[in-house]
C-alpha cells in the first residue's frame, strides 16, 4: 500500500486532483507523446500499442466525459427502486380511519418508493457500457474531422500536427469534464468503480469457490496471455510487403519546387544542368546504392536500341535506411557533341560490375539530349 502511495505522489498534483478515469486519460496521452517522439522508444511496438488507443478511444472518452459528467442509473437499481404493485402482505392491524391522528402518523411506503424511482429516473447520465461504446464511435468520428481541419491549415496532415491536435482536443475535453463533475454533488458524479473491480477480480482469482472455478481461472489467464502474445508478435514482427527501390529524376523550378518536368534537351559541351536524382528504399533493410552516369551514342532500329559508344561522366554513392528517401543534386556536364545522345543513369545495390550497362543495372533512367559545340 505504501508503494502505491509513493508512486501516486510522483504524478503531478493537477493530475492527482482529477477523477481517476480522467487522470488515466491524461497520463495515457502523455505516454503516447513519449512513444511517438522519443528516439529508440518510437521504434518499438509500444508506439503502435499506445497510438491505437490514443486515436481510437481517448478522444471519444474525454468528449463523452465532458458531455455526461453525472453517473448513469444502474438498471438493477432502477428496477429495485420501482414500487411494488403486488398485493400487500397480510397485517392483523386494522386500517386507520382517514382524518384521525393514527392515519396522519401512518408511514406512506408507496410514496417513498415512488420518490426513489423518480430520483433514479431523473439521472440523465449513461452507464459504463454505453460510455465505452460511444467512446470508440466518437473517436472514429472526431479524429478524421481534426485531420480535415488540419488539411486546410499551413501545417497539413502530418504526424506532429495530428498528434498535437488530437492531444489538445482530448486534454481540453478532460478539463471541461473535470470542471463539470466538480460542479455536481459528490453522490451524482460519475466514477469508475475500479476498486470494486480489482477486489472482485482478486477474490475470484485467488479464492475460487471450487476446483472448477480455479481451473476456469487458469484457462482464462492462459488465454489472455496467448492473445496478448499473439498481438504483440504481430505488431513487433509485421509481415514484409513487396521489396523494391524507387529511382527517379527531378528538376527544380525557379520557385524552388521539385517537378518531373522541364528536363534539358539541348546543351553545349561542358555546359552544366542541375538534376535531382531520387532514391527511395523499400527493401526493409539499410541499402548501399551506387549510381553510374553515362553519355551514350546509340542506334535505334526495329524497336531495339544498340549502344555504339558509352562514356562514363560521373559516379556517386548513397546509403539509405529502410523507408527513407535520398535526393542527390547532380550537375550533368556532357563532354562531347552529338545529336540524339542518351544520358543514362544506372542504379546498383551493394557493388558495381566492371562494365556497367543497362542490362546489369538494378534500375535505370535516361534522357535524350542534343549537344553542340561551344560558341
Short mmCIF file of C-alpha atoms in Angstrom, two decimals:
data_model
loop_
_atom_site.label_atom_id
_atom_site.label_comp_id
_atom_site.label_asym_id
_atom_site.label_seq_id
_atom_site.Cartn_x
_atom_site.Cartn_y
_atom_site.Cartn_z
CA UNK A 1 0.00 0.00 0.00
CA UNK A 2 2.87 2.36 0.80
CA UNK A 3 4.46 1.64 -2.57
CA UNK A 4 1.24 2.54 -4.38
CA UNK A 5 1.00 5.81 -2.47
CA UNK A 6 4.62 6.69 -3.29
CA UNK A 7 4.03 6.01 -6.99
CA UNK A 8 0.89 8.12 -6.89
CA UNK A 9 2.81 11.04 -5.38
CA UNK A 10 5.13 11.01 -8.41
CA UNK A 11 2.16 12.05 -10.56
CA UNK A 12 1.86 15.86 -10.95
CA UNK A 13 -0.55 17.40 -8.44
CA UNK A 14 -3.02 18.81 -11.02
CA UNK A 15 -3.40 15.30 -12.44
CA UNK A 16 -3.79 13.77 -8.95
CA UNK A 17 -6.76 16.06 -8.27
CA UNK A 18 -8.60 14.73 -11.32
CA UNK A 19 -11.05 11.84 -11.08
CA UNK A 20 -9.31 8.51 -11.66
CA UNK A 21 -10.58 7.94 -15.21
CA UNK A 22 -9.70 11.48 -16.34
CA UNK A 23 -6.25 11.25 -14.73
CA UNK A 24 -5.69 7.97 -16.61
CA UNK A 25 -6.70 9.70 -19.85
CA UNK A 26 -4.14 12.48 -19.28
CA UNK A 27 -1.37 10.01 -18.36
CA UNK A 28 -2.06 7.81 -21.41
CA UNK A 29 -1.94 10.90 -23.63
CA UNK A 30 1.46 11.88 -22.19
CA UNK A 31 2.77 8.31 -22.55
CA UNK A 32 1.67 8.35 -26.20
CA UNK A 33 3.73 11.52 -26.73
CA UNK A 34 6.77 9.68 -25.33
CA UNK A 35 6.26 6.60 -27.52
CA UNK A 36 5.80 8.74 -30.64
CA UNK A 37 8.53 11.36 -30.29
CA UNK A 38 11.31 9.91 -28.09
CA UNK A 39 14.05 8.24 -30.17
CA UNK A 40 14.51 4.47 -29.77
CA UNK A 41 11.14 4.16 -28.00
CA UNK A 42 9.32 5.31 -31.14
CA UNK A 43 10.78 2.32 -32.98
CA UNK A 44 9.24 -0.23 -30.60
CA UNK A 45 5.76 -1.84 -30.68
CA UNK A 46 4.79 0.50 -27.81
CA UNK A 47 4.24 3.25 -30.37
CA UNK A 48 1.60 1.18 -32.16
CA UNK A 49 0.02 -0.06 -28.93
CA UNK A 50 -0.45 3.35 -27.33
CA UNK A 51 -1.10 5.05 -30.68
CA UNK A 52 -4.15 2.89 -31.37
CA UNK A 53 -5.71 3.74 -28.01
CA UNK A 54 -4.77 7.40 -28.46
CA UNK A 55 -6.61 7.59 -31.80
CA UNK A 56 -9.48 5.12 -31.36
CA UNK A 57 -10.57 5.60 -27.73
CA UNK A 58 -9.18 8.54 -25.71
CA UNK A 59 -10.67 11.48 -27.69
CA UNK A 60 -14.13 9.95 -27.66
CA UNK A 61 -13.94 9.03 -23.97
CA UNK A 62 -12.88 12.55 -22.98
CA UNK A 63 -15.65 14.03 -25.13
CA UNK A 64 -18.28 11.74 -23.57
CA UNK A 65 -16.96 12.60 -20.09
CA UNK A 66 -17.45 16.29 -20.86
CA UNK A 67 -21.00 15.73 -22.16
CA UNK A 68 -22.12 13.40 -19.35
CA UNK A 69 -20.43 14.26 -16.04
CA UNK A 70 -23.14 12.60 -13.96
CA UNK A 71 -23.41 8.92 -13.12
CA UNK A 72 -25.86 6.83 -15.07
CA UNK A 73 -28.68 4.92 -13.46
CA UNK A 74 -27.96 1.25 -12.93
CA UNK A 75 -30.77 -0.85 -14.48
CA UNK A 76 -30.82 -3.15 -11.43
CA UNK A 77 -31.06 -0.17 -9.09
CA UNK A 78 -33.86 1.34 -11.14
CA UNK A 79 -35.80 -1.90 -11.12
CA UNK A 80 -35.39 -2.29 -7.38
CA UNK A 81 -36.45 1.32 -6.85
CA UNK A 82 -39.76 0.80 -8.65
CA UNK A 83 -42.66 0.43 -6.21
CA UNK A 84 -44.08 -2.99 -5.73
CA UNK A 85 -47.56 -3.29 -7.19
CA UNK A 86 -48.23 -6.74 -5.77
CA UNK A 87 -50.76 -7.44 -3.11
CA UNK A 88 -49.78 -6.14 0.31
CA UNK A 89 -48.60 -8.53 2.94
CA UNK A 90 -51.15 -9.64 5.46
CA UNK A 91 -51.34 -7.42 8.51
CA UNK A 92 -53.53 -8.10 11.51
CA UNK A 93 -53.80 -4.42 12.29
CA UNK A 94 -56.95 -2.67 11.02
CA UNK A 95 -56.51 0.19 8.58
CA UNK A 96 -56.62 3.63 10.26
CA UNK A 97 -59.70 5.75 9.76
CA UNK A 98 -58.97 8.68 7.42
CA UNK A 99 -58.83 12.02 9.17
CA UNK A 100 -57.73 10.60 12.51
CA UNK A 101 -54.37 11.05 14.24
CA UNK A 102 -53.46 7.41 13.50
CA UNK A 103 -53.89 7.96 9.76
CA UNK A 104 -51.66 11.05 9.87
CA UNK A 105 -48.80 9.17 11.55
CA UNK A 106 -49.02 6.07 9.27
CA UNK A 107 -45.88 5.96 7.01
CA UNK A 108 -46.61 6.25 3.30
CA UNK A 109 -44.38 3.50 1.93
CA UNK A 110 -45.76 3.78 -1.57
CA UNK A 111 -44.92 7.49 -1.79
CA UNK A 112 -41.34 6.79 -0.62
CA UNK A 113 -40.88 4.12 -3.24
CA UNK A 114 -42.23 6.41 -5.94
CA UNK A 115 -39.83 9.17 -4.85
CA UNK A 116 -36.86 6.77 -5.04
CA UNK A 117 -37.90 5.63 -8.50
CA UNK A 118 -38.30 9.24 -9.67
CA UNK A 119 -34.86 10.14 -8.31
CA UNK A 120 -33.26 7.26 -10.22
CA UNK A 121 -35.12 8.14 -13.41
CA UNK A 122 -34.11 11.80 -13.23
CA UNK A 123 -30.45 10.92 -13.75
CA UNK A 124 -29.51 11.80 -17.30
CA UNK A 125 -26.10 10.07 -17.29
CA UNK A 126 -25.11 6.92 -19.13
CA UNK A 127 -23.70 3.72 -17.74
CA UNK A 128 -20.20 2.33 -18.26
CA UNK A 129 -21.05 0.08 -21.22
CA UNK A 130 -22.61 2.97 -23.12
CA UNK A 131 -19.60 5.17 -22.35
CA UNK A 132 -17.17 2.62 -23.79
CA UNK A 133 -19.23 2.03 -26.92
CA UNK A 134 -19.75 5.75 -27.57
CA UNK A 135 -16.06 6.45 -26.89
CA UNK A 136 -15.00 4.24 -29.78
CA UNK A 137 -17.66 5.62 -32.09
CA UNK A 138 -16.96 9.28 -31.33
CA UNK A 139 -13.20 8.80 -31.61
CA UNK A 140 -13.63 7.36 -35.09
CA UNK A 141 -15.77 10.40 -35.97
CA UNK A 142 -13.70 13.12 -34.27
CA UNK A 143 -10.17 12.22 -35.40
CA UNK A 144 -10.96 12.41 -39.16
CA UNK A 145 -12.65 15.77 -38.59
CA UNK A 146 -9.48 17.03 -36.90
CA UNK A 147 -7.49 15.80 -39.89
CA UNK A 148 -9.90 17.57 -42.24
CA UNK A 149 -9.40 20.85 -40.40
CA UNK A 150 -5.62 20.42 -40.41
CA UNK A 151 -5.72 19.84 -44.17
CA UNK A 152 -6.75 23.50 -44.62
CA UNK A 153 -4.00 24.85 -42.36
CA UNK A 154 -0.34 25.57 -43.18
CA UNK A 155 0.70 22.52 -41.13
CA UNK A 156 -1.25 19.95 -43.15
CA UNK A 157 -1.87 16.32 -42.22
CA UNK A 158 1.49 15.33 -40.77
CA UNK A 159 2.50 13.34 -37.73
CA UNK A 160 3.37 16.20 -35.38
CA UNK A 161 0.33 18.42 -36.13
CA UNK A 162 -2.07 15.46 -35.93
CA UNK A 163 -0.69 14.21 -32.59
CA UNK A 164 -0.71 17.71 -31.09
CA UNK A 165 -4.24 18.45 -32.36
CA UNK A 166 -5.72 15.17 -31.09
CA UNK A 167 -3.95 15.58 -27.74
CA UNK A 168 -5.16 19.17 -27.45
CA UNK A 169 -8.75 18.12 -28.13
CA UNK A 170 -8.51 15.28 -25.62
CA UNK A 171 -6.96 17.37 -22.84
CA UNK A 172 -9.42 20.20 -23.47
CA UNK A 173 -12.34 17.80 -23.08
CA UNK A 174 -10.74 16.43 -19.90
CA UNK A 175 -10.59 19.94 -18.42
CA UNK A 176 -14.26 20.57 -19.25
CA UNK A 177 -15.27 17.15 -17.88
CA UNK A 178 -13.41 17.73 -14.61
CA UNK A 179 -14.98 21.16 -14.13
CA UNK A 180 -18.48 19.84 -14.79
CA UNK A 181 -18.04 16.89 -12.41
CA UNK A 182 -16.77 19.07 -9.59
CA UNK A 183 -19.89 21.24 -10.02
CA UNK A 184 -22.13 18.24 -9.18
CA UNK A 185 -22.87 16.83 -5.71
CA UNK A 186 -20.43 14.00 -4.90
CA UNK A 187 -23.12 11.30 -4.97
CA UNK A 188 -24.17 12.29 -8.51
CA UNK A 189 -20.71 12.34 -10.10
CA UNK A 190 -19.68 9.58 -12.45
CA UNK A 191 -16.84 7.46 -11.08
CA UNK A 192 -15.22 4.28 -12.32
CA UNK A 193 -15.58 1.65 -9.56
CA UNK A 194 -12.08 0.33 -10.18
CA UNK A 195 -11.51 -0.59 -6.52
CA UNK A 196 -14.57 -2.84 -6.54
CA UNK A 197 -13.45 -4.36 -9.87
CA UNK A 198 -9.95 -5.08 -8.53
CA UNK A 199 -11.31 -6.55 -5.30
CA UNK A 200 -13.78 -8.75 -7.19
CA UNK A 201 -11.11 -9.93 -9.63
CA UNK A 202 -8.66 -10.66 -6.83
CA UNK A 203 -11.28 -12.56 -4.88
CA UNK A 204 -12.33 -14.53 -7.96
CA UNK A 205 -8.78 -15.43 -8.96
CA UNK A 206 -7.22 -16.12 -5.56
CA UNK A 207 -10.22 -17.51 -3.70
CA UNK A 208 -12.30 -19.58 -6.16
CA UNK A 209 -15.43 -21.28 -4.90
CA UNK A 210 -14.38 -24.74 -6.09
CA UNK A 211 -11.87 -26.56 -8.28
CA UNK A 212 -13.93 -25.95 -11.40
CA UNK A 213 -13.70 -22.18 -10.91
CA UNK A 214 -9.96 -22.48 -10.26
CA UNK A 215 -9.46 -24.45 -13.49
CA UNK A 216 -11.51 -21.93 -15.46
CA UNK A 217 -9.44 -19.08 -14.00
CA UNK A 218 -6.23 -20.77 -15.13
CA UNK A 219 -7.65 -21.32 -18.62
CA UNK A 220 -8.76 -17.69 -18.78
CA UNK A 221 -5.34 -16.40 -17.69
CA UNK A 222 -3.55 -18.59 -20.24
CA UNK A 223 -5.95 -17.47 -22.99
CA UNK A 224 -5.35 -13.80 -22.18
CA UNK A 225 -1.56 -14.32 -22.21
CA UNK A 226 -1.73 -16.12 -25.55
CA UNK A 227 -3.91 -13.39 -27.05
CA UNK A 228 -1.62 -10.61 -25.81
CA UNK A 229 1.45 -12.51 -27.01
CA UNK A 230 -0.08 -13.06 -30.46
CA UNK A 231 -0.98 -9.40 -30.85
CA UNK A 232 2.45 -8.32 -29.60
CA UNK A 233 4.22 -10.63 -32.03
CA UNK A 234 2.06 -9.42 -34.93
CA UNK A 235 2.90 -5.81 -34.08
CA UNK A 236 6.60 -6.43 -33.42
CA UNK A 237 7.19 -8.63 -36.47
CA UNK A 238 4.82 -7.41 -39.20
CA UNK A 239 4.82 -9.34 -42.48
CA UNK A 240 7.07 -7.80 -45.10
CA UNK A 241 5.46 -6.38 -48.20
CA UNK A 242 6.95 -6.11 -51.65
CA UNK A 243 10.65 -5.18 -51.67
CA UNK A 244 11.66 -2.53 -54.19
CA UNK A 245 13.64 0.68 -54.68
CA UNK A 246 12.42 3.91 -56.23
CA UNK A 247 14.67 5.67 -58.74
CA UNK A 248 13.70 8.96 -60.39
CA UNK A 249 14.93 12.26 -61.84
CA UNK A 250 13.57 15.70 -60.96
CA UNK A 251 14.29 19.30 -61.85
CA UNK A 252 13.86 22.43 -59.75
CA UNK A 253 11.65 25.33 -60.81
CA UNK A 254 12.64 28.98 -60.16
CA UNK A 255 10.25 28.89 -57.19
CA UNK A 256 12.21 26.00 -55.65
CA UNK A 257 9.63 23.29 -56.37
CA UNK A 258 10.84 19.86 -57.48
CA UNK A 259 8.99 18.57 -60.55
CA UNK A 260 9.31 15.70 -63.01
CA UNK A 261 9.39 18.09 -65.98
CA UNK A 262 11.48 20.61 -67.90
CA UNK A 263 14.46 18.30 -68.47
CA UNK A 264 17.34 19.67 -70.60
CA UNK A 265 17.04 18.88 -74.31
CA UNK A 266 19.86 20.95 -75.83
CA UNK A 267 23.22 21.67 -74.22
CA UNK A 268 26.70 22.76 -75.25
CA UNK A 269 29.85 20.80 -74.50
CA UNK A 270 30.97 21.35 -70.86
CA UNK A 271 27.77 23.22 -70.01
CA UNK A 272 26.04 22.07 -66.82
CA UNK A 273 22.42 21.35 -66.00
CA UNK A 274 21.39 20.53 -62.45
CA UNK A 275 19.19 17.48 -61.89
CA UNK A 276 17.98 15.84 -58.67
CA UNK A 277 18.45 12.07 -58.52
CA UNK A 278 15.99 10.47 -56.09
CA UNK A 279 16.39 7.04 -54.44
CA UNK A 280 13.66 5.57 -52.22
CA UNK A 281 14.48 2.50 -50.14
CA UNK A 282 11.65 -0.02 -49.56
CA UNK A 283 13.94 -3.04 -49.21
CA UNK A 284 13.21 -3.50 -45.45
CA UNK A 285 16.91 -3.04 -44.64
CA UNK A 286 19.59 -0.34 -44.96
CA UNK A 287 20.94 -0.47 -48.51
CA UNK A 288 24.07 0.90 -50.14
CA UNK A 289 23.33 2.30 -53.59
CA UNK A 290 25.70 3.23 -56.41
CA UNK A 291 24.75 5.46 -59.35
CA UNK A 292 26.73 5.48 -62.62
CA UNK A 293 26.05 8.21 -65.20
CA UNK A 294 26.93 7.51 -68.84
CA UNK A 295 26.73 9.53 -72.05
CA UNK A 296 25.90 7.12 -74.86
CA UNK A 297 25.76 7.22 -78.64
CA UNK A 298 23.08 4.77 -79.67
CA UNK A 299 21.44 3.40 -82.80
CA UNK A 300 17.75 2.56 -82.89
CA UNK A 301 16.34 0.12 -85.40
CA UNK A 302 13.40 -2.30 -85.40
CA UNK A 303 12.30 -1.24 -81.91
CA UNK A 304 15.71 -2.11 -80.45
CA UNK A 305 18.45 0.18 -79.22
CA UNK A 306 22.16 -0.62 -79.65
CA UNK A 307 24.84 1.29 -77.76
CA UNK A 308 27.64 2.22 -80.16
CA UNK A 309 29.78 4.12 -77.67
CA UNK A 310 29.48 4.86 -73.97
CA UNK A 311 31.39 7.32 -71.79
CA UNK A 312 31.14 7.43 -68.01
CA UNK A 313 30.77 11.03 -66.94
CA UNK A 314 30.04 10.65 -63.21
CA UNK A 315 29.53 8.23 -60.33
CA UNK A 316 28.29 8.64 -56.72
CA UNK A 317 27.16 6.50 -53.78
CA UNK A 318 24.45 6.76 -51.10
CA UNK A 319 23.43 4.61 -48.11
CA UNK A 320 19.70 4.83 -47.45
CA UNK A 321 17.77 3.44 -44.47
CA UNK A 322 14.58 1.47 -44.99
CA UNK A 323 11.54 3.63 -45.74
CA UNK A 324 13.77 6.67 -46.30
CA UNK A 325 14.48 8.73 -49.43
CA UNK A 326 17.76 10.22 -50.58
CA UNK A 327 17.94 13.06 -53.11
CA UNK A 328 21.28 13.85 -54.70
CA UNK A 329 21.89 17.05 -56.66
CA UNK A 330 23.80 16.12 -59.78
CA UNK A 331 25.42 18.52 -62.25
CA UNK A 332 25.10 16.98 -65.72
CA UNK A 333 28.05 18.01 -67.91
CA UNK A 334 28.37 16.44 -71.39
CA UNK A 335 31.94 16.18 -72.69
CA UNK A 336 31.28 15.51 -76.37
CA UNK A 337 28.94 16.81 -79.04
CA UNK A 338 26.35 14.90 -80.99
CA UNK A 339 22.66 14.56 -81.79
CA UNK A 340 20.23 12.26 -80.02
CA UNK A 341 22.72 11.34 -77.34
CA UNK A 342 21.39 9.35 -74.42
CA UNK A 343 22.26 10.22 -70.83
CA UNK A 344 21.69 7.04 -68.81
CA UNK A 345 21.61 6.81 -65.00
CA UNK A 346 22.32 3.27 -63.76
CA UNK A 347 21.42 2.24 -60.18
CA UNK A 348 23.21 -0.66 -58.45
CA UNK A 349 22.91 -2.19 -54.99
CA UNK A 350 25.98 -3.16 -52.96
CA UNK A 351 28.50 -3.14 -55.83
CA UNK A 352 29.06 -2.03 -59.44
CA UNK A 353 30.20 -4.51 -62.11
CA UNK A 354 33.34 -3.86 -64.16
CA UNK A 355 31.26 -2.91 -67.20
CA UNK A 356 28.08 -1.11 -66.10
CA UNK A 357 25.26 -1.44 -68.64
CA UNK A 358 21.51 -1.08 -68.65
CA UNK A 359 21.20 -4.87 -68.75
CA UNK A 360 23.02 -5.50 -65.47
CA UNK A 361 21.70 -2.44 -63.60
CA UNK A 362 19.10 -2.80 -60.83
CA UNK A 363 17.25 0.28 -62.08
CA UNK A 364 17.96 2.73 -64.92
CA UNK A 365 16.78 6.12 -66.19
CA UNK A 366 17.68 8.06 -69.31
CA UNK A 367 17.35 11.43 -71.05
CA UNK A 368 17.77 12.35 -74.73
CA UNK A 369 19.79 15.48 -75.46
CA UNK A 370 21.49 17.24 -78.37
CA UNK A 371 24.97 18.51 -77.52
CA UNK A 372 26.50 21.25 -79.62
CA UNK A 373 29.99 22.67 -79.81
CA UNK A 374 30.51 25.75 -77.64
CA UNK A 375 30.39 29.23 -79.12
#
